[in-house]
Amino acid sequence: MSTTAPPSPPRKRRKHPVDEVPPPGKLAVYGLQHLLAFYAGAVIVPILLAGAIGLSDRELIHLINADLFTCGIASIIQSVGFWKVGVRLPLLQGVTFTAVSPMIAIGLAAGGGTDGLLVIYGAVIVAGLFTFLIAPYFSRLIRFFPPVVTGSVITIIGIALLPVAALDAVGGGADPDPGNARNLAYALGTLALIVLMQRFFRGFLATVAVLVGLVVGTVTAWALGDATFGAVADSSWVGVTTPFHFGWPKFSLAAIVSMIVVMLITAVETTGDVFATGEIVDKRVGRKDIAAALRADGLATTIGGVFNSFPYTCFAENVGLVRLTQVKSRWVVAAAGGFMILVGLVPKAGAVVAGIPHPVLGGAALAMFATVAVVGIQTLAKVDFNDHRNVVIVATSLGLALLVTVQPGIAQAVPSWAQIILGSGITLGSITAIGLNAVFHHIGRPHGAAVAGIPGHGQVRLQDVNAMSRDEFVATFGRLFQGPTWVVENAYTQRPFRDTSSLRLAFQEALFAATPEQQQQLMDAYPALGSDTVAEGAAGEQSTLDQATAGLTRLTDEDHAAFREVTTAYREKFGFPLIVCVRDNPSRERILEQGRMRLQNSPTQEHAAALIEIAKIAGHRFDDLVADANPIHTARTQRYGATAL
């Protein structure tokens, strides 16, 4: 009697790390870490605004409480999400720095004080609604955000924020002596502790390195008399922010237009932060995600105007924290949002957090902001820099961003309306990257990257390659390989090529997909290393150039004998010549050593190894073609020429 095993229950699909909920204890600690890392950046906008438009200390305290309270709500909306609102990624929301200068201008134009504040709130509410409504339309522009744009923007965000961390590290601007050794000790000590914990600890302790750094740094400063918490006793236990606390908002067309411009710029920054976070947590970001994130920005900004706060965007500080700790759960940010609401309702709690010394915050921020820049560099690694247009886009946007970051006074040289753009390196760099990408890649006739020829003399671009006949294609790219042309002919069948990288990959695919007989025929065409035929140029121009990079065309009699011994033994054992990509091994001694070691391998392994070396040689020759066609790329490939001298 046969029995049939009952069907196994279907396996539960594992949640993405973004959606996993840590245990309550860890959730609380991780959330607190986000709060502490975020706090200084969160309160700086109310402080700057209050001082500029003449608000009292009592009004400033209310602005800070309202800001934190609304930050918490905004962060929960963005990370938890509902309907089509919120990107559901670990993104914490804070007041955008882009809005500081325009809000000050609006407030002063309305007479300053609470009168100016009411006009600001009117503009903030309308701009928030505008952002919410245009979110799906703005998200359709995602094709204008390829890796060359998003990588540039993310890198710029990280680098442009480093001066903020540096200012904190020397006392936050409050210390008249930026060379204060104790401030530097607190900053570097905090940074060192974070790095050491990342190096020597694993698991939970490594993920709370920033929190431990902040706590240890603060306790040390307090013990040495450099941190005070006197404001805790002076603060009340409960401070509820009420809608329209300062009165009903006032609406000014000029103020509204100004704030809408701010929100459009902020939308670009939010898009960059969403892409950065998607890269960090390994979750693909699409058009709907961008729309959801911008709707959350718009809704949070409208709520901010109602609850006496300001425009909201994703905070890059906490993007860096996610990358540094690798805690990817969005519920951690939701927990941080809950803590912010609590701090906003309990002024005493806010006073405790406010007691963290600036240098300690600066040390932690150095690690987090630099980490954001690293994410941008990782994104830029996906960019085809053989296309000089991408080099121009990245270089120009990064250069302009650093210009206004390092020399912020430049903004004073332009009209007030332009200061919205030139007042922020992140804003200027982002707009430059987007604009140049549109100009180079979307406007006019798409030229494509030059892949062969010399500028002004028969230069061949990608669309020319796609239009070539088979004979023209072989004539252009035949020199990538020795002997038979079947590799190039087979690559030709993979047209059209969408970019330079896909053209390169076509040659690799054709090489490794060939029959063993074809591959053997190709390997036999490569000359022996260091042979007289190479030195005399009889092996072909490309082989001579290749071997010259390692000095194999200028061997002594003793070296000739050594190479002849190894290459002869290799051919006798495997039936084809010893093939080595000498550009990767410019030392004659290392080439000989590699040949002797490979004599110990099996024929099957050496067949594969020879093909890999041929692919490497073809790759270098392909780079030479691109270098001849692209002068900017040539400047980056001069090391090959230097090696050959």
PDB file of C-alpha atoms in Angstrom, residues 300-483:
ATOM      1  CA  ALA A 300       3.869  67.408   5.349  1.00  0.00           C
ATOM      2  CA  THR A 301       4.566  70.961   4.154  1.00  0.00           C
ATOM      3  CA  THR A 302       0.852  71.827   4.274  1.00  0.00           C
ATOM      4  CA  ILE A 303       0.606  70.347   7.771  1.00  0.00           C
ATOM      5  CA  GLY A 304       3.700  72.359   8.679  1.00  0.00           C
ATOM      6  CA  GLY A 305       2.004  75.592   7.634  1.00  0.00           C
ATOM      7  CA  VAL A 306      -1.018  74.719   9.771  1.00  0.00           C
ATOM      8  CA  PHE A 307       1.016  73.673  12.838  1.00  0.00           C
ATOM      9  CA  ASN A 308       3.386  76.666  12.749  1.00  0.00           C
ATOM     10  CA  SER A 309       6.263  74.961  10.948  1.00  0.00           C
ATOM     11  CA  PHE A 310       7.889  75.047   7.521  1.00  0.00           C
ATOM     12  CA  PRO A 311       8.486  73.160   4.193  1.00  0.00           C
ATOM     13  CA  TYR A 312       9.608  69.546   4.542  1.00  0.00           C
ATOM     14  CA  THR A 313      11.921  67.280   2.609  1.00  0.00           C
ATOM     15  CA  CYS A 314      13.896  64.071   3.125  1.00  0.00           C
ATOM     16  CA  PHE A 315      16.907  64.618   5.380  1.00  0.00           C
ATOM     17  CA  ALA A 316      20.236  63.506   3.881  1.00  0.00           C
ATOM     18  CA  GLU A 317      21.774  63.256   7.370  1.00  0.00           C
ATOM     19  CA  ASN A 318      19.688  60.194   8.098  1.00  0.00           C
ATOM     20  CA  VAL A 319      20.282  58.716   4.652  1.00  0.00           C
ATOM     21  CA  GLY A 320      23.943  58.575   5.663  1.00  0.00           C
ATOM     22  CA  LEU A 321      23.024  56.960   8.982  1.00  0.00           C
ATOM     23  CA  VAL A 322      21.106  54.193   7.198  1.00  0.00           C
ATOM     24  CA  ARG A 323      24.154  53.491   5.022  1.00  0.00           C
ATOM     25  CA  LEU A 324      26.550  53.583   7.959  1.00  0.00           C
ATOM     26  CA  THR A 325      24.560  51.274  10.240  1.00  0.00           C
ATOM     27  CA  GLN A 326      22.928  49.098   7.545  1.00  0.00           C
ATOM     28  CA  VAL A 327      19.691  49.154   9.555  1.00  0.00           C
ATOM     29  CA  LYS A 328      17.257  49.298   6.648  1.00  0.00           C
ATOM     30  CA  SER A 329      13.870  49.019   8.364  1.00  0.00           C
ATOM     31  CA  ARG A 330      11.500  51.908   7.648  1.00  0.00           C
ATOM     32  CA  TRP A 331       9.844  51.218  10.993  1.00  0.00           C
ATOM     33  CA  VAL A 332      12.983  52.498  12.711  1.00  0.00           C
ATOM     34  CA  VAL A 333      12.361  55.891  11.100  1.00  0.00           C
ATOM     35  CA  ALA A 334       8.707  55.638  12.108  1.00  0.00           C
ATOM     36  CA  ALA A 335       9.880  55.070  15.697  1.00  0.00           C
ATOM     37  CA  ALA A 336      12.143  58.109  15.395  1.00  0.00           C
ATOM     38  CA  GLY A 337       9.086  60.049  14.210  1.00  0.00           C
ATOM     39  CA  GLY A 338       7.248  58.964  17.328  1.00  0.00           C
ATOM     40  CA  PHE A 339      10.129  60.157  19.498  1.00  0.00           C
ATOM     41  CA  MET A 340      10.132  63.508  17.699  1.00  0.00           C
ATOM     42  CA  ILE A 341       6.421  63.966  18.392  1.00  0.00           C
ATOM     43  CA  LEU A 342       7.125  63.177  22.042  1.00  0.00           C
ATOM     44  CA  VAL A 343      10.043  65.633  22.197  1.00  0.00           C
ATOM     45  CA  GLY A 344       7.862  68.256  20.517  1.00  0.00           C
ATOM     46  CA  LEU A 345       5.212  67.779  23.203  1.00  0.00           C
ATOM     47  CA  VAL A 346       7.679  67.596  26.111  1.00  0.00           C
ATOM     48  CA  PRO A 347      10.024  70.605  26.064  1.00  0.00           C
ATOM     49  CA  LYS A 348      12.151  69.088  28.848  1.00  0.00           C
ATOM     50  CA  ALA A 349      13.031  66.158  26.583  1.00  0.00           C
ATOM     51  CA  GLY A 350      13.974  68.577  23.842  1.00  0.00           C
ATOM     52  CA  ALA A 351      16.185  70.477  26.251  1.00  0.00           C
ATOM     53  CA  VAL A 352      18.099  67.270  27.096  1.00  0.00           C
ATOM     54  CA  VAL A 353      18.741  66.557  23.419  1.00  0.00           C
ATOM     55  CA  ALA A 354      19.680  70.205  22.844  1.00  0.00           C
ATOM     56  CA  GLY A 355      22.430  69.802  25.442  1.00  0.00           C
ATOM     57  CA  ILE A 356      24.555  67.669  23.095  1.00  0.00           C
ATOM     58  CA  PRO A 357      27.654  69.781  22.358  1.00  0.00           C
ATOM     59  CA  HIS A 358      28.166  70.950  18.783  1.00  0.00           C
ATOM     60  CA  PRO A 359      31.611  69.324  18.414  1.00  0.00           C
ATOM     61  CA  VAL A 360      30.187  65.923  19.369  1.00  0.00           C
ATOM     62  CA  LEU A 361      27.414  66.315  16.786  1.00  0.00           C
ATOM     63  CA  GLY A 362      30.015  67.441  14.251  1.00  0.00           C
ATOM     64  CA  GLY A 363      32.143  64.345  14.741  1.00  0.00           C
ATOM     65  CA  ALA A 364      29.169  62.053  14.128  1.00  0.00           C
ATOM     66  CA  ALA A 365      27.977  64.162  11.177  1.00  0.00           C
ATOM     67  CA  LEU A 366      31.375  63.901   9.462  1.00  0.00           C
ATOM     68  CA  ALA A 367      30.936  60.146   9.253  1.00  0.00           C
ATOM     69  CA  MET A 368      27.307  60.308   8.110  1.00  0.00           C
ATOM     70  CA  PHE A 369      27.651  63.036   5.480  1.00  0.00           C
ATOM     71  CA  ALA A 370      30.780  61.502   3.949  1.00  0.00           C
ATOM     72  CA  THR A 371      28.902  58.212   3.737  1.00  0.00           C
ATOM     73  CA  VAL A 372      26.225  59.895   1.613  1.00  0.00           C
ATOM     74  CA  ALA A 373      28.960  61.027  -0.775  1.00  0.00           C
ATOM     75  CA  VAL A 374      30.227  57.439  -0.987  1.00  0.00           C
ATOM     76  CA  VAL A 375      26.743  56.285  -2.031  1.00  0.00           C
ATOM     77  CA  GLY A 376      26.882  58.873  -4.818  1.00  0.00           C
ATOM     78  CA  ILE A 377      30.262  57.587  -5.949  1.00  0.00           C
ATOM     79  CA  GLN A 378      28.867  54.053  -6.024  1.00  0.00           C
ATOM     80  CA  THR A 379      26.018  55.269  -8.220  1.00  0.00           C
ATOM     81  CA  LEU A 380      28.445  57.074 -10.538  1.00  0.00           C
ATOM     82  CA  ALA A 381      30.298  53.759 -10.986  1.00  0.00           C
ATOM     83  CA  LYS A 382      27.361  52.717 -13.201  1.00  0.00           C
ATOM     84  CA  VAL A 383      27.939  55.649 -15.564  1.00  0.00           C
ATOM     85  CA  ASP A 384      29.604  55.199 -18.947  1.00  0.00           C
ATOM     86  CA  PHE A 385      32.486  57.658 -18.645  1.00  0.00           C
ATOM     87  CA  ASN A 386      33.745  56.677 -22.084  1.00  0.00           C
ATOM     88  CA  ASP A 387      31.011  59.102 -23.148  1.00  0.00           C
ATOM     89  CA  HIS A 388      32.659  62.485 -22.539  1.00  0.00           C
ATOM     90  CA  ARG A 389      29.248  64.131 -22.114  1.00  0.00           C
ATOM     91  CA  ASN A 390      28.858  62.333 -18.797  1.00  0.00           C
ATOM     92  CA  VAL A 391      32.271  63.587 -17.697  1.00  0.00           C
ATOM     93  CA  VAL A 392      31.178  67.153 -18.454  1.00  0.00           C
ATOM     94  CA  ILE A 393      27.873  66.727 -16.566  1.00  0.00           C
ATOM     95  CA  VAL A 394      29.488  65.356 -13.401  1.00  0.00           C
ATOM     96  CA  ALA A 395      32.476  67.709 -13.425  1.00  0.00           C
ATOM     97  CA  THR A 396      30.448  70.877 -14.024  1.00  0.00           C
ATOM     98  CA  SER A 397      27.688  70.133 -11.504  1.00  0.00           C
ATOM     99  CA  LEU A 398      30.181  69.094  -8.827  1.00  0.00           C
ATOM    100  CA  GLY A 399      32.403  72.097  -9.514  1.00  0.00           C
ATOM    101  CA  LEU A 400      29.568  74.637  -9.269  1.00  0.00           C
ATOM    102  CA  ALA A 401      28.173  72.972  -6.152  1.00  0.00           C
ATOM    103  CA  LEU A 402      31.535  73.225  -4.416  1.00  0.00           C
ATOM    104  CA  LEU A 403      31.976  76.812  -5.622  1.00  0.00           C
ATOM    105  CA  VAL A 404      28.968  78.126  -3.706  1.00  0.00           C
ATOM    106  CA  THR A 405      29.543  75.728  -0.809  1.00  0.00           C
ATOM    107  CA  VAL A 406      33.115  76.905  -0.221  1.00  0.00           C
ATOM    108  CA  GLN A 407      32.379  80.542  -1.115  1.00  0.00           C
ATOM    109  CA  PRO A 408      28.784  81.192   0.038  1.00  0.00           C
ATOM    110  CA  GLY A 409      29.260  84.948  -0.316  1.00  0.00           C
ATOM    111  CA  ILE A 410      29.001  84.558  -4.086  1.00  0.00           C
ATOM    112  CA  ALA A 411      25.208  84.505  -3.731  1.00  0.00           C
ATOM    113  CA  GLN A 412      25.305  88.177  -2.750  1.00  0.00           C
ATOM    114  CA  ALA A 413      26.507  89.080  -6.254  1.00  0.00           C
ATOM    115  CA  VAL A 414      23.197  88.098  -7.902  1.00  0.00           C
ATOM    116  CA  PRO A 415      19.613  89.401  -7.580  1.00  0.00           C
ATOM    117  CA  SER A 416      17.534  88.175  -4.649  1.00  0.00           C
ATOM    118  CA  TRP A 417      15.444  85.827  -6.811  1.00  0.00           C
ATOM    119  CA  ALA A 418      18.602  84.040  -8.017  1.00  0.00           C
ATOM    120  CA  GLN A 419      19.907  83.651  -4.475  1.00  0.00           C
ATOM    121  CA  ILE A 420      17.403  80.829  -4.017  1.00  0.00           C
ATOM    122  CA  ILE A 421      19.537  78.835  -6.465  1.00  0.00           C
ATOM    123  CA  LEU A 422      23.034  80.168  -5.773  1.00  0.00           C
ATOM    124  CA  GLY A 423      22.489  80.151  -2.025  1.00  0.00           C
ATOM    125  CA  SER A 424      22.830  76.354  -1.847  1.00  0.00           C
ATOM    126  CA  GLY A 425      25.457  74.110  -3.380  1.00  0.00           C
ATOM    127  CA  ILE A 426      22.979  71.231  -3.345  1.00  0.00           C
ATOM    128  CA  THR A 427      20.407  73.277  -5.243  1.00  0.00           C
ATOM    129  CA  LEU A 428      22.826  74.698  -7.813  1.00  0.00           C
ATOM    130  CA  GLY A 429      24.598  71.378  -8.371  1.00  0.00           C
ATOM    131  CA  SER A 430      21.338  69.448  -8.725  1.00  0.00           C
ATOM    132  CA  ILE A 431      19.837  71.893 -11.213  1.00  0.00           C
ATOM    133  CA  THR A 432      23.101  71.920 -13.192  1.00  0.00           C
ATOM    134  CA  ALA A 433      23.232  68.122 -13.401  1.00  0.00           C
ATOM    135  CA  ILE A 434      19.601  67.894 -14.528  1.00  0.00           C
ATOM    136  CA  GLY A 435      19.951  70.735 -17.015  1.00  0.00           C
ATOM    137  CA  LEU A 436      23.177  69.488 -18.587  1.00  0.00           C
ATOM    138  CA  ASN A 437      21.817  65.953 -18.834  1.00  0.00           C
ATOM    139  CA  ALA A 438      18.804  67.332 -20.735  1.00  0.00           C
ATOM    140  CA  VAL A 439      21.024  69.435 -23.015  1.00  0.00           C
ATOM    141  CA  PHE A 440      23.502  66.667 -23.800  1.00  0.00           C
ATOM    142  CA  HIS A 441      21.208  63.644 -23.883  1.00  0.00           C
ATOM    143  CA  HIS A 442      17.669  64.831 -24.657  1.00  0.00           C
ATOM    144  CA  ILE A 443      17.792  68.038 -26.716  1.00  0.00           C
ATOM    145  CA  GLY A 444      18.698  68.070 -30.397  1.00  0.00           C
ATOM    146  CA  ARG A 445      20.202  65.268 -32.436  1.00  0.00           C
ATOM    147  CA  PRO A 446      21.574  62.523 -30.165  1.00  0.00           C
ATOM    148  CA  HIS A 447      25.205  62.165 -31.195  1.00  0.00           C
ATOM    149  CA  GLY A 448      26.217  59.386 -28.837  1.00  0.00           C
ATOM    150  CA  ALA A 449      29.703  58.653 -27.595  1.00  0.00           C
ATOM    151  CA  ALA A 450      32.564  58.674 -30.053  1.00  0.00           C
ATOM    152  CA  VAL A 451      33.985  55.152 -30.236  1.00  0.00           C
ATOM    153  CA  ALA A 452      36.557  55.381 -33.041  1.00  0.00           C
ATOM    154  CA  GLY A 453      38.436  57.864 -35.199  1.00  0.00           C
ATOM    155  CA  ILE A 454      39.961  61.230 -34.320  1.00  0.00           C
ATOM    156  CA  PRO A 455      37.923  64.356 -33.463  1.00  0.00           C
ATOM    157  CA  GLY A 456      37.272  66.241 -36.672  1.00  0.00           C
ATOM    158  CA  HIS A 457      38.742  63.461 -38.852  1.00  0.00           C
ATOM    159  CA  GLY A 458      36.375  60.583 -39.512  1.00  0.00           C
ATOM    160  CA  GLN A 459      35.157  60.302 -35.947  1.00  0.00           C
ATOM    161  CA  VAL A 460      32.760  57.364 -35.508  1.00  0.00           C
ATOM    162  CA  ARG A 461      29.871  57.678 -33.077  1.00  0.00           C
ATOM    163  CA  LEU A 462      27.528  55.076 -31.735  1.00  0.00           C
ATOM    164  CA  GLN A 463      24.736  55.754 -34.206  1.00  0.00           C
ATOM    165  CA  ASP A 464      27.321  55.454 -36.993  1.00  0.00           C
ATOM    166  CA  VAL A 465      28.325  52.056 -35.637  1.00  0.00           C
ATOM    167  CA  ASN A 466      24.700  50.918 -35.626  1.00  0.00           C
ATOM    168  CA  ALA A 467      24.380  51.991 -39.279  1.00  0.00           C
ATOM    169  CA  MET A 468      27.558  50.227 -40.484  1.00  0.00           C
ATOM    170  CA  SER A 469      27.633  47.369 -42.920  1.00  0.00           C
ATOM    171  CA  ARG A 470      29.329  44.161 -41.778  1.00  0.00           C
ATOM    172  CA  ASP A 471      32.506  44.968 -43.731  1.00  0.00           C
ATOM    173  CA  GLU A 472      32.679  48.483 -42.294  1.00  0.00           C
ATOM    174  CA  PHE A 473      32.196  47.138 -38.779  1.00  0.00           C
ATOM    175  CA  VAL A 474      34.981  44.572 -39.237  1.00  0.00           C
ATOM    176  CA  ALA A 475      37.306  47.195 -40.716  1.00  0.00           C
ATOM    177  CA  THR A 476      36.718  49.496 -37.736  1.00  0.00           C
ATOM    178  CA  PHE A 477      36.945  46.949 -34.912  1.00  0.00           C
ATOM    179  CA  GLY A 478      38.921  44.082 -36.431  1.00  0.00           C
ATOM    180  CA  ARG A 479      42.136  45.135 -34.677  1.00  0.00           C
ATOM    181  CA  LEU A 480      40.648  44.293 -31.282  1.00  0.00           C
ATOM    182  CA  PHE A 481      41.555  40.632 -31.912  1.00  0.00           C
ATOM    183  CA  GLN A 482      44.415  38.837 -33.648  1.00  0.00           C
ATOM    184  CA  GLY A 483      43.906  36.789 -36.778  1.00  0.00           C
TER     185      GLY A 483
END
